[in-house]
Amino acid sequence: MRAQINRLAQGGRIDRSEHLNFRFDGEAMRGHPGDTLASALLANGVQLIGRSFKYHRPRGLMAAGGEEPNGLVRLRTGGRAEPNVRATEVALYDGLVAESQNRWPSLRFDLGAVNDRLSPLFPAGFYYKTFMWPGNMWPAYEAVIRRMAGLGRAATAADPDRYEKQYAHCDVLVVGGGPAGLAAARMAGRTGARVILADEGAEFGGALLGNDQEIDGAPGMDWVGAMAAELANSDNVRLLPRTTVAGYYDHNALTMLERVADHGPAPEPHQPRQRLWQVRAKQVVLATGALERPLVLANNDRPGVMLAGAVRGYVNRHAVRPGRRAVVFTNNDSAYGTALDLAKAGIDVAALVDLRAETPLGWVAALDDAGIEIMAGRVVSAVEGRRAVEAVRVGKLNDTGTGLVGGLGRRLDCDLLCLSGGWTPSLHLLSQSGAKLLWDEGLGCFLPGRAQQAVRVAGAANGAFSLGDCLALGAEAGNRAANDAGHRRRGRGPRHAMAGEEPALTPPLPIWKIPGDDAGKAFVDFQSDVTAADLELAAREGYRSIEHVKRYTTTGMGTDQGRTSNINALGIVARALDVPIPQVGHTMFRPPFSPVTFGALAGRRIGPLLDPVRRTPMHGWHQDNGAAFELVGQWHRPYYFPRAGEDKDQAVDREVLAARTSVAIMDATTLGKIDIQGADAAEFLNRIYINGWKGLAVSGCRYGLMLGEDGMVFDDGVTARLGPEHFHMTTTTGGAAHVLDWLESWCQTEWPELQVYCTSSTEQWAVAAICGPMARPLLAELAPDWDLSAEAFPHMTWQDGAVAGLAARVFRIGFTGELSFEINVPAGHGMALWNALMTAGQKYAITPFGTEAMHVLRAEVGFIMVGQETDGTVSPQDLGLGRMVSGKKDFLGKRSLSRAHSLRTDRPQLVGLLPQDTNLRLPEGAQLIGGADPSPPQLAMGHVTSSYRSPNLGRTFALALLHGGHERHGETIYVAFDGQAVRAEVTAPRFLDPGARAK
Amino acid sequence: MANYSIFTLARNALRRHRDWPQAWRSPKPRPSYDAIIVGGGGHGLATAYYLAKRYGMHDIAVLEKGWIGGGNTGRNTTIVRSNYLNPESAAIYDHALKLWEGLSQELNFNVMFSPRGVINLAHDPGEERELMRRIYANQLAGVDAEWVTPTQLAELCPILNLDPNIRYPVVGGTLQRRAGVARHDAVAWGYARGADKQGVDIIQNCEVTGFDIQAGRIEGMRTSLGDIRAPLVGVVAAGHSSVLAAMAGIRLPLESHPLQALVSEPIKPVMPTVIMSNKVHAYMSQSDKGELVIGAGIDGYTSYAQRGSLPVIEETIRAVVELFPITSRLKMMRQWAGIVDICPDASPIISDTPIGGLYFNCGWGTGGFKATPGSGHLFAHTLAKREPHPINAPFALERFYSGALVAEHGAAAVAH
Amino acid sequence: MLLLDCPWCGPRSEEEFACGGEGHIARPLNSENMDDAAWGDYVFMRSNHKGVYFERWRHGLGCGRWFNIARSTISHEILAIYHVGDAKPELPE
Amino acid sequence: MSQARHEPLAHLALRAPISAASDDAAADDATVTGDASGVAGVTMAALPYRPSLILRGESDDAAFLQGCRGALGFDLPVAPNHGAMSDGIAALWLGPSEWLVLGRGCGKRLAETLAGCRHALVTNGDGQQVIALSGPRGGDVLAKLCPLDLAGGALGPGRCTRSVLAGIAMTLWIRPGGVYHIHVGRSFADYAWRILADAGLEYGMAAVAMVDVVAMADADPVVDVE
Ligand SMILES: Cc1cc2nc3c(=O)[nH]c(=O)nc-3n(C[C@H](O)[C@H](O)[C@H](O)COP(=O)(O)OP(=O)(O)OC[C@H]3O[C@@H](n4cnc5c(N)ncnc54)[C@H](O)[C@@H]3O)c2cc1C
Ligand SMILES: NC(=O)c1ccc[n+]([C@@H]2O[C@H](COP(=O)([O-])OP(=O)(O)OC[C@H]3O[C@@H](n4cnc5c(N)ncnc54)[C@H](O)[C@@H]3O)[C@@H](O)[C@H]2O)c1
Ligand SMILES: Cc1cc2nc3c(=O)[nH]c(=O)nc-3n(C[C@H](O)[C@H](O)[C@H](O)COP(=O)(O)O)c2cc1C
Ligand SMILES: [Zn+2]
């Protein structure tokens, strides 16, 4: 077990009384509650944590939060393994297991590090310039490149955890629980508004967690505690720690990722691991703080080079000593506090190097008192050491800030270099919301431009870098947001007194690339291994747009999305192009702010809950009776009912034969049904269907075809006239919803003068279709009061009455060309009806059949299937149904039928095909050609749309769309598939005559 | 201009890469050109390249309102294939695929065309039928296409969920082996560099704001950098085609919608091929850097905002987690959208217009990246000869009046 | 994710709605006498406007009603919501 | 007409009521779970069949409204998303020309009183399943699956609306006491039940079936066609 050699003896927000055991790369270590994995590693003296993406350089931690580019580990094991996790964001728990990534064979000895030696060959975009020879070898090069890249390894087993999603609505969403956010949430909450406060961290407090600023004469964290307690006690406030606001979408819709159980080894039973919140906020306050930037200097990626603010946080919050002897290098005031806090914690501060000649007066005395040397107008010009910082050189900056006076300068031994290159307000979310960001020359950063949605920015995110301003402006933002959300009551809160006056700010001095050691790489994007030289090369090569530079060099494209690097990159590119920064602009911010787990985005609607399985009232019976199911839309329809020992063909043959010789029964519940009523119902149908409806008698049924305005068939079905102003329409199973939408859109928007109501009744009815010669006696038995003779109950009519004692509506229609009855009963009685039919049908060996037999039966008689014979390019004429087209009226799509192309006679037209080999079932989709030679390339004359074996015909047959097919009955053509061409005869698309049978 | 090769790379390494020339110039526009291409996406740049290289027109300019390749060329999921249903489509996409196969060498710029195969999954008998029809049509058209069974799929992509008991089990799929992915940005840059070498002016940050039309003929245009004259104009503006058409008083059969995509964080290789599913709507490949590149759907409304809504992403991620269960603990790193020009028959438009000298190349919608070289070449031919190449003749605007549409919904879907 | 203020139900999430594309496209009454060009214009050609766009939406998973909106296709801001059949409102571009 | 009606969720073989159990294989058909402590934060009940119909007509048609009053005994709610009920009959506004009417005998009475005016009546009770959600976390369960703002003031007790539940269409009727009636199409009932049960796991879910929780539910399964 390693010892916590770098744990400070006192201080910090950790619980020293409890020990947490964990492993990193197999080595056992310990930390305390309150630690992150990062702080615990530092406490254990681990500096080398990962290898970089391209050059496999040794890397240590740079930051303490979500902006960490280097400290990525693979966390957990098995199905819970997760690559690319930032150690800085992992709360330590007992039993934690993590390993380093992107190294082989080990972190210390990584063969990939040879890339660093070869790096002169690998400048930005090198791969665009090479690997082109010999011509076809790229895939081989690619395989090697792919293995080298890629950072972590994904899990190999299924994820055992649950992810929830939840919608939320609020008046004010406050993002960020630092001083500004807490003040805002408190004020908004006091108005009675519905408030949500979300913060990434486990604890509220933001920057106050890491520094020791006082509020009202007490430690800042006391104030934070009081705030959090007040908010927790307000019914109208929802506090969400460990919750990252990830995306800002249209109309103030935001997503938040709550890490519900990530701070423990595994979620409790039924507890989600993470929850994705989808918030709709009337108003948003962004109090997301500011991110510190590193300085770009040679070898600034050595383990031991860290952000000054992060170091301060590790010392104060985690009681960790990130190094024993530090040099602090800054271009702004904020790092002075770090230097002081380091000294306070007993860490030797070799010097504070400020590249500004003018130092902030307010701080100088304090540093003097602490005995810290300030080296002004100086830079850290070189970093020595390979796997860790061993020393730095401090040189004197020339007047223009472009070079050194007198070489690399003085050598200072140290093992920690703290960098502060200024602060970047965290405006990712604001930018996602559509607002522009405006460059502020004085502060050296982008500030919010005019809001495009109902959002305001407060605190450091708005460029307010003093605590007093953050508190005051945060409170004001919260109050105004609540007011704008309609909560007029003014929140009241005390003004706060800061401990002493915060020293006035001396402006930062942006020098984007620190002059110094030319031999070393000066990193800008640490994760993607992009150096200042790469950026300059891109600019030189003509990649002048910052978006081009990004893509050419990959800067800002890693898992941190360049949180610490984008502004430095921008500064360097602007300098290389010699244009002002605003003219270069920043790259586009996109969601998510921080990577979001796929599992959380997927939520619970995966696996068995991916999509509903729609069930008919008889579904259970079908399951119990061994049905094989077919997916049709969301329904599971019986495909066929195999008996023991039967394969699909045998079962279908049996079902088909039964339908033609005795009686067969099918569950037709899934067909769409639409109730159409109103004085103009018949006129409405006249406009919707291609054929006429006004003359249809009450009690009659008629087949109709619907076209889109492009003249192509999109649905069909039988519609019955239930009364003078009342129709019952049926649609295809898959088309039901679309047809209803189609009807509604026309009657609501185009023809509001028509009195008609369309109402879905699909769910209301269960439908059992019985067909075959014995259908009549079977029904007669169950409907003794009924005269079922062809005269009393003719084909294409319907009647109401009792079937098996159930109120029923029976349609004498069918889709099989057989004598058929479609019996409709209220869905609750579907099962009773089915049982009655099965029982009474036993004597006829009643045979349940599925969709496949239904397809065979209908094809035998040449009935089309929408979606099989049609594909959105087929007109009624093409199907041979031209005679249905009414010449007397207009209807949707009619005009398209007389377009030049619609009138061509060589269009694909529906025909029958009889393959010469009567046992050969032509594959559906096979292509029709004129000759016996299928070799490509050649143009097809059409394709097979449906193909079956018919036990009735004793042979196979098919339907096809054939160019000019209506005139080609009797011709021989060839059907091409899989490199062969087989002969077939073209026939009319009808193989059995339904006429007599059905009637 | 320097040739790109391992040797020049090594030579330049010695000089610390100080001497690389610009890949393309950034000239100021001249007052007039023989021809102007509006739109510096892959298609526009390829058009200019082929106009100069194959049709000898060198006095031409490409005007781009932003940065070249910043439109859909820079935001697509890079799937390249040619297995479309109609022979007209197969011809145009396969023409492109053949150009892809030698493109890096032709341009002396590695566009990383990676023919790692593209698989379209079928989840039910209906889809199987549709896909089989396409296979047979492709076989006849001379486009490679084969059916792969679940067993073969397990080998082609071990992380694919082939459990037969899931909600939409995979019953098989089509495989086009010659298909694959390419590096989208490199395509724009490679063509730009190639065109520039031929003397083409590539002018960025130059937005066309109006046309100068006299007596039914195009004379020139107004731009954010001043007026420019040209008797021949090819508009290749993808999602913005209708906007440019409106400047010429024309309407097009297009709707512009955001189409979304996203990438995961980079991981070590898990995905050796490209997989697409229409049923559960997702398509995925893995880039050479290691991110999973995932295509989502379109938003249902017209937009020019280049950003999409969350539900579309959620739908796709559900599908991805279902198809590839090991992705559950991976993370979305970035999502974005492009504005795609959706055409009613899901086929492109390469056409003259009622205005003499004004041509449009648009309507590629959700799937035109794969066509880039072919589209550029055919459009160059059309502009130079002032009449369509036989391959693009069926894709004229006229078809929306005659009814001779080239319906590719099945093969194109919102997929690639 | 848009928030649409249904003229009947008030503000609801986009998930409950369907967009029906460009509005104010009247179906020609006398299509028989139209030439192919005019008919093709009606069926296929759209302004697809960048800027304020007048379009039809339906609260399909709500009250079922169609209505018109004026929406910026650049910012997605909704500038007006009005009933089917009402004239286009006057709006600044 | 004496045949028993088959309830859409009959296949789940729900027993009523069932006590909570903290079983990990929770989403299992007939099951019921509690949270770790076995306490149910939410209770789910599959309500039995009750007659209902869709009523169509125009809100500004005085004759129609009067006819409705005659049949229902109260004013048809014409304000969006309002429900009204009295004497075991309820009318829920679904759209400006569409209402859901629940209760026995309404169909016949409405057909009579509306005979002279523009209207339509479409029976739909058999096509529906109502799942009642109650308990302290009922609203949270709903918020996992439905984008409505249930606490925003617009949708309090007595209100009703159509919306989406996990991608499927539902009609929501908010009853007093934090009880939500979720109406879904019969073919979707199984899915709705499963996903609600799943969503409730986190809070502890008790499921009850076929319980007559509302006075107006009618156990008599007889209904006429039309
Ligand atoms: C998310 C997504 C995924 C996709 N996936 C695939 C895929 O996997 N495979 C595939 O084949 N296709 C795919 N596509 C489609 C493909 O990206 C496009 O069809 C193709 O890139 C279009 O290329 P282009 O050059 O025509 O258009 P663009 O690259 O968009 O170029 C058009 C250019 O015109 C410019 N422009 C516009 N207006 C003006 C003006 N007034 N003045 C000057 N310039 C102007 C624009 O700025 C733009 O740069 C996808 C698209 C998206 C958005
Ligand atoms: N001296 C300086 O130059 C300087 C510079 C910057 C900040 N500061 C100090 O820092 C403090 C700033 O206060 P503040 O409240 O503005 O910021 P803060 O940094 O204290 O708090 C911001 C909070 O927002 C959270 N956050 C950021 N993005 C988030 C997201 N997308 N989702 C959820 N949470 C998110 C962070 O976790 C953090 O807790 C002040 O004390 C100020 O003095 C000083
Ligand atoms: C194939 C492909 C791969 C991408 N890979 C990455 C990536 O690794 N990292 C990243 O940040 N963005 C990646 N992107 C997204 C781009 O950063 C960017 O979002 C996209 O080009 C759209 O541009 P915009 O977001 O700037 O508008 C990728 C885009 C594409 C098309
Ligand atoms: Zn509504």
PDB file of C-alpha atoms in Angstrom, chain A residues 162 164-170 194 238 260 268-272 275 282 604-605 608-617 620 634-635 675 677-678 722 726 744 752 754-761 763-765 800-802 804-809 824 826-829 831-832 835-836, chain D residues 1-6 8 11 22-24 26 33-36 54 56-58 97-98 118-128 139-152 166-168 185-188 190-191 194-195 198-199 201-203 221-226:
ATOM      1  CA  ARG A 162     -30.297   1.871 -15.368  1.00  0.00           C
ATOM      2  CA  GLU A 164     -33.617   7.520 -16.184  1.00  0.00           C
ATOM      3  CA  LYS A 165     -34.888  10.562 -17.985  1.00  0.00           C
ATOM      4  CA  GLN A 166     -37.130  13.177 -16.544  1.00  0.00           C
ATOM      5  CA  TYR A 167     -38.825  16.315 -17.760  1.00  0.00           C
ATOM      6  CA  ALA A 168     -38.807  19.371 -15.533  1.00  0.00           C
ATOM      7  CA  HIS A 169     -40.321  22.814 -15.801  1.00  0.00           C
ATOM      8  CA  CYS A 170     -39.322  25.892 -13.882  1.00  0.00           C
ATOM      9  CA  ARG A 194     -40.057  27.723  -9.228  1.00  0.00           C
ATOM     10  CA  ARG A 238     -35.002  22.044  -6.479  1.00  0.00           C
ATOM     11  CA  VAL A 260     -27.108   9.936  -9.203  1.00  0.00           C
ATOM     12  CA  GLU A 268     -28.664   0.809  -5.187  1.00  0.00           C
ATOM     13  CA  PRO A 269     -31.273  -1.633  -6.518  1.00  0.00           C
ATOM     14  CA  HIS A 270     -33.687   0.237  -8.818  1.00  0.00           C
ATOM     15  CA  GLN A 271     -31.669   3.393  -8.467  1.00  0.00           C
ATOM     16  CA  PRO A 272     -30.565   4.902 -11.752  1.00  0.00           C
ATOM     17  CA  ARG A 275     -30.593  10.803 -14.860  1.00  0.00           C
ATOM     18  CA  LYS A 282     -38.950  30.420 -18.446  1.00  0.00           C
ATOM     19  CA  ARG A 604     -35.321   3.449 -20.297  1.00  0.00           C
ATOM     20  CA  ARG A 605     -36.847   3.124 -23.730  1.00  0.00           C
ATOM     21  CA  PRO A 608     -37.857  -4.621 -24.275  1.00  0.00           C
ATOM     22  CA  LEU A 609     -39.191  -1.078 -23.928  1.00  0.00           C
ATOM     23  CA  LEU A 610     -37.614   0.175 -27.151  1.00  0.00           C
ATOM     24  CA  ASP A 611     -40.912   0.404 -28.922  1.00  0.00           C
ATOM     25  CA  PRO A 612     -44.431  -0.774 -28.069  1.00  0.00           C
ATOM     26  CA  VAL A 613     -45.619  -4.097 -29.350  1.00  0.00           C
ATOM     27  CA  ARG A 614     -49.218  -3.413 -30.268  1.00  0.00           C
ATOM     28  CA  ARG A 615     -51.438  -6.321 -29.293  1.00  0.00           C
ATOM     29  CA  THR A 616     -54.817  -7.266 -30.662  1.00  0.00           C
ATOM     30  CA  PRO A 617     -57.381  -8.678 -28.246  1.00  0.00           C
ATOM     31  CA  GLY A 620     -52.524 -14.054 -26.315  1.00  0.00           C
ATOM     32  CA  GLN A 634     -45.659  -1.629 -34.291  1.00  0.00           C
ATOM     33  CA  TRP A 635     -47.993  -4.627 -34.410  1.00  0.00           C
ATOM     34  CA  ASP A 675     -65.309   6.628 -38.551  1.00  0.00           C
ATOM     35  CA  GLN A 677     -69.638  11.263 -40.259  1.00  0.00           C
ATOM     36  CA  GLY A 678     -71.287  14.424 -41.436  1.00  0.00           C
ATOM     37  CA  LEU A 722     -73.319   2.902 -42.415  1.00  0.00           C
ATOM     38  CA  HIS A 726     -71.899   7.923 -41.985  1.00  0.00           C
ATOM     39  CA  GLU A 744     -57.714  15.659 -41.072  1.00  0.00           C
ATOM     40  CA  PRO A 752     -63.413  23.603 -43.782  1.00  0.00           C
ATOM     41  CA  LEU A 754     -67.345  20.405 -45.571  1.00  0.00           C
ATOM     42  CA  GLN A 755     -69.309  19.096 -42.617  1.00  0.00           C
ATOM     43  CA  VAL A 756     -67.376  15.992 -41.735  1.00  0.00           C
ATOM     44  CA  TYR A 757     -65.798  14.435 -38.655  1.00  0.00           C
ATOM     45  CA  CYS A 758     -63.110  11.798 -38.900  1.00  0.00           C
ATOM     46  CA  THR A 759     -62.451   9.765 -35.773  1.00  0.00           C
ATOM     47  CA  SER A 760     -60.180   6.794 -35.370  1.00  0.00           C
ATOM     48  CA  SER A 761     -61.959   3.634 -34.328  1.00  0.00           C
ATOM     49  CA  GLU A 763     -58.816   0.305 -31.265  1.00  0.00           C
ATOM     50  CA  GLN A 764     -62.524  -0.125 -30.683  1.00  0.00           C
ATOM     51  CA  TRP A 765     -63.069  -3.146 -32.877  1.00  0.00           C
ATOM     52  CA  ASP A 800     -75.474  -5.658 -37.800  1.00  0.00           C
ATOM     53  CA  GLY A 801     -76.654  -8.445 -35.583  1.00  0.00           C
ATOM     54  CA  ALA A 802     -75.626 -10.948 -32.971  1.00  0.00           C
ATOM     55  CA  ALA A 804     -72.283 -15.925 -30.777  1.00  0.00           C
ATOM     56  CA  GLY A 805     -74.434 -13.729 -28.618  1.00  0.00           C
ATOM     57  CA  LEU A 806     -72.239 -10.725 -29.170  1.00  0.00           C
ATOM     58  CA  ALA A 807     -73.296  -7.524 -30.799  1.00  0.00           C
ATOM     59  CA  ALA A 808     -71.482  -7.631 -34.112  1.00  0.00           C
ATOM     60  CA  ARG A 809     -71.145  -5.901 -37.411  1.00  0.00           C
ATOM     61  CA  ASN A 824     -66.373  -6.886 -36.065  1.00  0.00           C
ATOM     62  CA  PRO A 826     -66.204  -4.404 -29.646  1.00  0.00           C
ATOM     63  CA  ALA A 827     -62.617  -5.223 -28.808  1.00  0.00           C
ATOM     64  CA  GLY A 828     -63.459  -6.508 -25.347  1.00  0.00           C
ATOM     65  CA  HIS A 829     -65.426  -9.270 -26.996  1.00  0.00           C
ATOM     66  CA  MET A 831     -61.510 -13.108 -27.674  1.00  0.00           C
ATOM     67  CA  ALA A 832     -65.010 -14.407 -26.991  1.00  0.00           C
ATOM     68  CA  ASN A 835     -63.218 -18.715 -29.187  1.00  0.00           C
ATOM     69  CA  ALA A 836     -66.771 -19.184 -30.388  1.00  0.00           C
TER      70      ALA A 836
ATOM     71  CA  MET D   1     -75.128 -11.037 -24.631  1.00  0.00           C
ATOM     72  CA  SER D   2     -73.554 -12.544 -21.630  1.00  0.00           C
ATOM     73  CA  GLN D   3     -69.995 -13.162 -22.663  1.00  0.00           C
ATOM     74  CA  ALA D   4     -67.332 -11.894 -20.336  1.00  0.00           C
ATOM     75  CA  ARG D   5     -65.390  -8.957 -21.517  1.00  0.00           C
ATOM     76  CA  HIS D   6     -61.643  -9.424 -21.841  1.00  0.00           C
ATOM     77  CA  PRO D   8     -56.725  -5.402 -22.303  1.00  0.00           C
ATOM     78  CA  HIS D  11     -52.782 -11.358 -19.850  1.00  0.00           C
ATOM     79  CA  SER D  22     -38.242  -5.710  -3.393  1.00  0.00           C
ATOM     80  CA  ASP D  23     -37.455  -8.079  -6.166  1.00  0.00           C
ATOM     81  CA  ASP D  24     -34.817  -7.199  -8.691  1.00  0.00           C
ATOM     82  CA  ALA D  26     -39.099  -6.229 -11.205  1.00  0.00           C
ATOM     83  CA  THR D  33     -42.130  -3.902  -6.291  1.00  0.00           C
ATOM     84  CA  GLY D  34     -41.283  -1.610  -3.529  1.00  0.00           C
ATOM     85  CA  ASP D  35     -38.194   0.482  -3.146  1.00  0.00           C
ATOM     86  CA  ALA D  36     -35.453  -0.833  -0.933  1.00  0.00           C
ATOM     87  CA  ILE D  54     -66.007  10.355 -28.606  1.00  0.00           C
ATOM     88  CA  ARG D  56     -67.883  15.544 -32.028  1.00  0.00           C
ATOM     89  CA  GLY D  57     -69.650  18.853 -32.537  1.00  0.00           C
ATOM     90  CA  GLU D  58     -69.034  22.553 -32.655  1.00  0.00           C
ATOM     91  CA  SER D  97     -64.815  19.926 -31.628  1.00  0.00           C
ATOM     92  CA  GLU D  98     -64.062  16.803 -29.682  1.00  0.00           C
ATOM     93  CA  ARG D 118     -74.402  18.564 -36.558  1.00  0.00           C
ATOM     94  CA  HIS D 119     -72.515  16.064 -34.455  1.00  0.00           C
ATOM     95  CA  ALA D 120     -70.928  12.650 -34.393  1.00  0.00           C
ATOM     96  CA  LEU D 121     -70.791   9.958 -31.757  1.00  0.00           C
ATOM     97  CA  VAL D 122     -68.197   7.236 -31.887  1.00  0.00           C
ATOM     98  CA  THR D 123     -68.141   4.530 -29.255  1.00  0.00           C
ATOM     99  CA  ASN D 124     -64.654   3.907 -27.944  1.00  0.00           C
ATOM    100  CA  GLY D 125     -64.758   2.327 -24.491  1.00  0.00           C
ATOM    101  CA  ASP D 126     -63.567  -1.026 -25.733  1.00  0.00           C
ATOM    102  CA  GLY D 127     -60.605   0.589 -27.411  1.00  0.00           C
ATOM    103  CA  GLN D 128     -59.267   2.157 -24.242  1.00  0.00           C
ATOM    104  CA  GLY D 139     -46.283  13.030 -10.710  1.00  0.00           C
ATOM    105  CA  ASP D 140     -42.594  12.143 -10.840  1.00  0.00           C
ATOM    106  CA  VAL D 141     -43.352   8.912 -12.649  1.00  0.00           C
ATOM    107  CA  LEU D 142     -45.414  10.774 -15.186  1.00  0.00           C
ATOM    108  CA  ALA D 143     -42.689  13.381 -15.564  1.00  0.00           C
ATOM    109  CA  LYS D 144     -40.345  10.657 -16.733  1.00  0.00           C
ATOM    110  CA  LEU D 145     -42.522   9.840 -19.689  1.00  0.00           C
ATOM    111  CA  CYS D 146     -44.509  12.912 -20.574  1.00  0.00           C
ATOM    112  CA  PRO D 147     -43.427  16.471 -21.416  1.00  0.00           C
ATOM    113  CA  LEU D 148     -46.420  18.215 -19.817  1.00  0.00           C
ATOM    114  CA  ASP D 149     -45.899  20.767 -17.057  1.00  0.00           C
ATOM    115  CA  LEU D 150     -48.126  19.248 -14.427  1.00  0.00           C
ATOM    116  CA  ALA D 151     -47.240  21.719 -11.715  1.00  0.00           C
ATOM    117  CA  GLY D 152     -47.323  24.883 -13.769  1.00  0.00           C
ATOM    118  CA  ALA D 166     -43.233   7.470 -23.847  1.00  0.00           C
ATOM    119  CA  GLY D 167     -43.983   8.116 -27.472  1.00  0.00           C
ATOM    120  CA  ILE D 168     -47.555   6.839 -27.471  1.00  0.00           C
ATOM    121  CA  GLY D 185     -55.303   2.821 -26.823  1.00  0.00           C
ATOM    122  CA  ARG D 186     -56.067  -0.794 -26.029  1.00  0.00           C
ATOM    123  CA  SER D 187     -53.309  -2.187 -28.215  1.00  0.00           C
ATOM    124  CA  PHE D 188     -50.779  -0.009 -26.385  1.00  0.00           C
ATOM    125  CA  ASP D 190     -49.409  -3.569 -22.351  1.00  0.00           C
ATOM    126  CA  TYR D 191     -46.577  -1.215 -23.258  1.00  0.00           C
ATOM    127  CA  ARG D 194     -44.807  -1.949 -18.513  1.00  0.00           C
ATOM    128  CA  ILE D 195     -43.137   1.374 -18.980  1.00  0.00           C
ATOM    129  CA  ASP D 198     -40.583   0.417 -14.905  1.00  0.00           C
ATOM    130  CA  ALA D 199     -40.588   4.159 -14.294  1.00  0.00           C
ATOM    131  CA  LEU D 201     -39.370   1.109  -9.741  1.00  0.00           C
ATOM    132  CA  GLU D 202     -37.109   3.819  -8.430  1.00  0.00           C
ATOM    133  CA  TYR D 203     -39.769   5.045  -6.019  1.00  0.00           C
ATOM    134  CA  PRO D 221     -69.738  -5.185 -19.548  1.00  0.00           C
ATOM    135  CA  VAL D 222     -72.681  -4.817 -21.852  1.00  0.00           C
ATOM    136  CA  VAL D 223     -72.432  -2.171 -24.491  1.00  0.00           C
ATOM    137  CA  ASP D 224     -74.308  -1.590 -27.670  1.00  0.00           C
ATOM    138  CA  VAL D 225     -72.799  -1.173 -31.058  1.00  0.00           C
ATOM    139  CA  GLU D 226     -73.226   2.551 -31.651  1.00  0.00           C
TER     140      GLU D 226
END
